PDB file of C-alpha atoms in Angstrom:
ATOM      1  CA  MET A   1      18.959   3.374  42.295  1.00  0.00           C
ATOM      2  CA  THR A   2      15.852   5.032  40.824  1.00  0.00           C
ATOM      3  CA  LYS A   3      17.978   7.692  39.161  1.00  0.00           C
ATOM      4  CA  ASN A   4      20.037   4.991  37.435  1.00  0.00           C
ATOM      5  CA  ILE A   5      16.916   3.207  36.183  1.00  0.00           C
ATOM      6  CA  LEU A   6      15.519   6.512  34.922  1.00  0.00           C
ATOM      7  CA  ARG A   7      18.786   7.264  33.110  1.00  0.00           C
ATOM      8  CA  ILE A   8      18.807   3.831  31.493  1.00  0.00           C
ATOM      9  CA  LEU A   9      15.191   4.240  30.342  1.00  0.00           C
ATOM     10  CA  CYS A  10      16.003   7.655  28.897  1.00  0.00           C
ATOM     11  CA  LEU A  11      19.004   6.263  27.034  1.00  0.00           C
ATOM     12  CA  LEU A  12      16.937   3.402  25.650  1.00  0.00           C
ATOM     13  CA  ALA A  13      14.253   5.819  24.454  1.00  0.00           C
ATOM     14  CA  LEU A  14      16.740   8.179  22.813  1.00  0.00           C
ATOM     15  CA  PRO A  15      17.005   6.343  19.454  1.00  0.00           C
ATOM     16  CA  VAL A  16      13.219   6.319  19.107  1.00  0.00           C
ATOM     17  CA  ALA A  17      13.023  10.001  19.965  1.00  0.00           C
ATOM     18  CA  VAL A  18      15.734  10.883  17.446  1.00  0.00           C
ATOM     19  CA  HIS A  19      14.750   8.598  14.564  1.00  0.00           C
ATOM     20  CA  GLY A  20      11.097   7.977  15.256  1.00  0.00           C
ATOM     21  CA  ALA A  21       9.514   4.622  15.890  1.00  0.00           C
ATOM     22  CA  PRO A  22      11.047   1.796  13.879  1.00  0.00           C
ATOM     23  CA  ARG A  23       9.170   0.990  10.678  1.00  0.00           C
ATOM     24  CA  THR A  24       8.703  -2.406   9.197  1.00  0.00           C
ATOM     25  CA  ASN A  25       9.603  -2.970   5.556  1.00  0.00           C
ATOM     26  CA  ASN A  26       5.980  -3.067   4.467  1.00  0.00           C
ATOM     27  CA  ASP A  27       4.689  -0.196   6.607  1.00  0.00           C
ATOM     28  CA  PHE A  28       2.982   2.014   4.060  1.00  0.00           C
ATOM     29  CA  PRO A  29       3.078   5.788   4.658  1.00  0.00           C
ATOM     30  CA  THR A  30      -0.218   7.279   5.825  1.00  0.00           C
ATOM     31  CA  VAL A  31      -0.721   9.375   2.696  1.00  0.00           C
ATOM     32  CA  ASP A  32      -0.431   6.295   0.484  1.00  0.00           C
ATOM     33  CA  ARG A  33      -2.851   4.397   2.698  1.00  0.00           C
ATOM     34  CA  VAL A  34      -5.358   7.253   2.424  1.00  0.00           C
ATOM     35  CA  LEU A  35      -4.979   7.495  -1.357  1.00  0.00           C
ATOM     36  CA  TYR A  36      -5.431   3.739  -1.789  1.00  0.00           C
ATOM     37  CA  VAL A  37      -8.609   3.733   0.307  1.00  0.00           C
ATOM     38  CA  GLN A  38      -9.980   6.829  -1.482  1.00  0.00           C
ATOM     39  CA  GLU A  39      -9.378   5.262  -4.909  1.00  0.00           C
ATOM     40  CA  CYS A  40     -10.992   2.036  -3.760  1.00  0.00           C
ATOM     41  CA  ILE A  41     -14.064   3.876  -2.415  1.00  0.00           C
ATOM     42  CA  ALA A  42     -14.339   5.928  -5.623  1.00  0.00           C
ATOM     43  CA  ALA A  43     -14.346   2.704  -7.660  1.00  0.00           C
ATOM     44  CA  HIS A  44     -17.443   1.562  -5.721  1.00  0.00           C
ATOM     45  CA  PRO A  45     -19.747   4.607  -5.559  1.00  0.00           C
ATOM     46  CA  ASP A  46     -22.909   2.512  -5.178  1.00  0.00           C
ATOM     47  CA  ALA A  47     -21.690   0.861  -1.975  1.00  0.00           C
ATOM     48  CA  GLY A  48     -21.955   2.596   1.371  1.00  0.00           C
ATOM     49  CA  ASN A  49     -19.080   4.895   2.279  1.00  0.00           C
ATOM     50  CA  PHE A  50     -18.652   3.407   5.767  1.00  0.00           C
ATOM     51  CA  GLU A  51     -18.756  -0.135   4.417  1.00  0.00           C
ATOM     52  CA  MET A  52     -16.219   0.573   1.690  1.00  0.00           C
ATOM     53  CA  THR A  53     -13.906   2.477   4.044  1.00  0.00           C
ATOM     54  CA  ASN A  54     -13.625  -0.662   6.147  1.00  0.00           C
ATOM     55  CA  LYS A  55     -13.359  -3.057   3.213  1.00  0.00           C
ATOM     56  CA  CYS A  56     -10.794  -0.936   1.386  1.00  0.00           C
ATOM     57  CA  SER A  57      -8.723  -0.513   4.550  1.00  0.00           C
ATOM     58  CA  CYS A  58      -8.846  -4.281   4.966  1.00  0.00           C
ATOM     59  CA  ALA A  59      -7.583  -4.698   1.393  1.00  0.00           C
ATOM     60  CA  LEU A  60      -4.643  -2.379   1.920  1.00  0.00           C
ATOM     61  CA  ASP A  61      -3.703  -4.057   5.195  1.00  0.00           C
ATOM     62  CA  ALA A  62      -3.783  -7.427   3.421  1.00  0.00           C
ATOM     63  CA  LEU A  63      -1.710  -6.024   0.544  1.00  0.00           C
ATOM     64  CA  ALA A  64       0.840  -4.608   2.992  1.00  0.00           C
ATOM     65  CA  LYS A  65       1.239  -8.087   4.492  1.00  0.00           C
ATOM     66  CA  GLU A  66       1.965  -9.514   1.030  1.00  0.00           C
ATOM     67  CA  ILE A  67       4.521  -7.039  -0.366  1.00  0.00           C
ATOM     68  CA  LYS A  68       6.929  -4.349   0.737  1.00  0.00           C
ATOM     69  CA  TYR A  69       5.972  -0.725   0.198  1.00  0.00           C
ATOM     70  CA  ASP A  70       8.690  -0.179  -2.435  1.00  0.00           C
ATOM     71  CA  ASP A  71       7.369  -3.150  -4.419  1.00  0.00           C
ATOM     72  CA  TYR A  72       3.836  -1.777  -4.122  1.00  0.00           C
ATOM     73  CA  VAL A  73       4.962   1.552  -5.578  1.00  0.00           C
ATOM     74  CA  GLN A  74       6.678  -0.168  -8.507  1.00  0.00           C
ATOM     75  CA  LEU A  75       3.795  -2.548  -9.248  1.00  0.00           C
ATOM     76  CA  SER A  76       0.974  -0.037  -8.853  1.00  0.00           C
ATOM     77  CA  THR A  77       2.806   2.586 -10.909  1.00  0.00           C
ATOM     78  CA  ALA A  78       3.274   0.110 -13.751  1.00  0.00           C
ATOM     79  CA  ALA A  79      -0.404  -0.881 -13.573  1.00  0.00           C
ATOM     80  CA  LYS A  80      -1.600   2.735 -13.622  1.00  0.00           C
ATOM     81  CA  ALA A  81       0.808   3.706 -16.402  1.00  0.00           C
ATOM     82  CA  THR A  82      -0.767   1.328 -18.909  1.00  0.00           C
ATOM     83  CA  THR A  83      -3.356   4.016 -19.632  1.00  0.00           C
ATOM     84  CA  ILE A  84      -0.710   6.414 -20.957  1.00  0.00           C
ATOM     85  CA  GLY A  85      -1.185   6.847 -24.677  1.00  0.00           C
ATOM     86  CA  GLY A  86       1.406   7.151 -27.411  1.00  0.00           C
ATOM     87  CA  GLU A  87       5.039   6.113 -27.354  1.00  0.00           C
ATOM     88  CA  ARG A  88       5.484   6.441 -23.602  1.00  0.00           C
ATOM     89  CA  GLY A  89       2.571   4.118 -22.985  1.00  0.00           C
ATOM     90  CA  GLY A  90       3.835   1.797 -25.698  1.00  0.00           C
ATOM     91  CA  TYR A  91       7.080   1.324 -23.798  1.00  0.00           C
ATOM     92  CA  ILE A  92       5.118   0.062 -20.808  1.00  0.00           C
ATOM     93  CA  ARG A  93       2.809  -2.112 -22.870  1.00  0.00           C
ATOM     94  CA  ASP A  94       5.771  -3.629 -24.758  1.00  0.00           C
ATOM     95  CA  SER A  95       8.004  -4.302 -21.746  1.00  0.00           C
ATOM     96  CA  GLU A  96       7.838  -7.939 -20.650  1.00  0.00           C
ATOM     97  CA  LYS A  97       9.116  -7.094 -17.165  1.00  0.00           C
ATOM     98  CA  LEU A  98       6.520  -4.365 -16.674  1.00  0.00           C
ATOM     99  CA  GLN A  99       3.797  -6.655 -17.993  1.00  0.00           C
ATOM    100  CA  ALA A 100       4.886  -9.275 -15.435  1.00  0.00           C
ATOM    101  CA  ASP A 101       4.721  -6.601 -12.712  1.00  0.00           C
ATOM    102  CA  ILE A 102       1.237  -5.602 -13.842  1.00  0.00           C
ATOM    103  CA  LYS A 103       0.092  -9.211 -13.852  1.00  0.00           C
ATOM    104  CA  ARG A 104       1.487  -9.706 -10.339  1.00  0.00           C
ATOM    105  CA  TYR A 105      -0.209  -6.519  -9.096  1.00  0.00           C
ATOM    106  CA  LYS A 106      -3.558  -7.525 -10.573  1.00  0.00           C
ATOM    107  CA  ALA A 107      -3.276 -10.969  -8.974  1.00  0.00           C
ATOM    108  CA  LEU A 108      -2.496  -9.407  -5.592  1.00  0.00           C
ATOM    109  CA  GLN A 109      -5.389  -6.980  -6.002  1.00  0.00           C
ATOM    110  CA  ALA A 110      -7.749  -9.839  -6.841  1.00  0.00           C
ATOM    111  CA  LYS A 111      -6.585 -11.784  -3.794  1.00  0.00           C
ATOM    112  CA  VAL A 112      -7.012  -8.931  -1.312  1.00  0.00           C
ATOM    113  CA  THR A 113     -10.328  -7.707  -2.730  1.00  0.00           C
ATOM    114  CA  LYS A 114     -11.745 -11.215  -2.562  1.00  0.00           C
ATOM    115  CA  GLY A 115     -10.441 -11.678   0.972  1.00  0.00           C
ATOM    116  CA  CYS A 116     -12.056  -8.407   2.077  1.00  0.00           C
ATOM    117  CA  PHE A 117     -15.356  -9.063   0.251  1.00  0.00           C
ATOM    118  CA  ILE A 118     -14.996  -6.230  -2.241  1.00  0.00           C
ATOM    119  CA  GLY A 119     -16.989  -6.696  -5.402  1.00  0.00           C
ATOM    120  CA  PRO A 120     -15.990  -5.564  -8.880  1.00  0.00           C
ATOM    121  CA  PRO A 121     -15.720  -1.812  -9.484  1.00  0.00           C
ATOM    122  CA  THR A 122     -18.946  -0.063 -10.339  1.00  0.00           C
ATOM    123  CA  ALA A 123     -19.212   1.410 -13.829  1.00  0.00           C
ATOM    124  CA  ARG A 124     -19.753   5.151 -13.836  1.00  0.00           C
TER     125      ARG A 124
END
């Protein structure tokens, strides 16, 4: 009887062992979580590092509850790409869809930063 239970448990654990633990749609990869928090901390150099680590982690967790990771990549890339100069940057600035994505990303950022008590970025 115990051997059968052990076999069943092993069979049930096999998919997790082979494919890893199941991920939710909005489970951001660790490297992206780290980069987000680092960028957030860098934007607030006058605040304490420990304080901002917690606040910025809070913001990313809140963001991950709002949108899927793939949407985050698309929205944040569009928002960051607005600083590209010349024709390539003009494509982004002239695209209505990308401008809508940027507006959505900025609104999400405002919501999560407010919810996690993060003030405006500090000028350097």
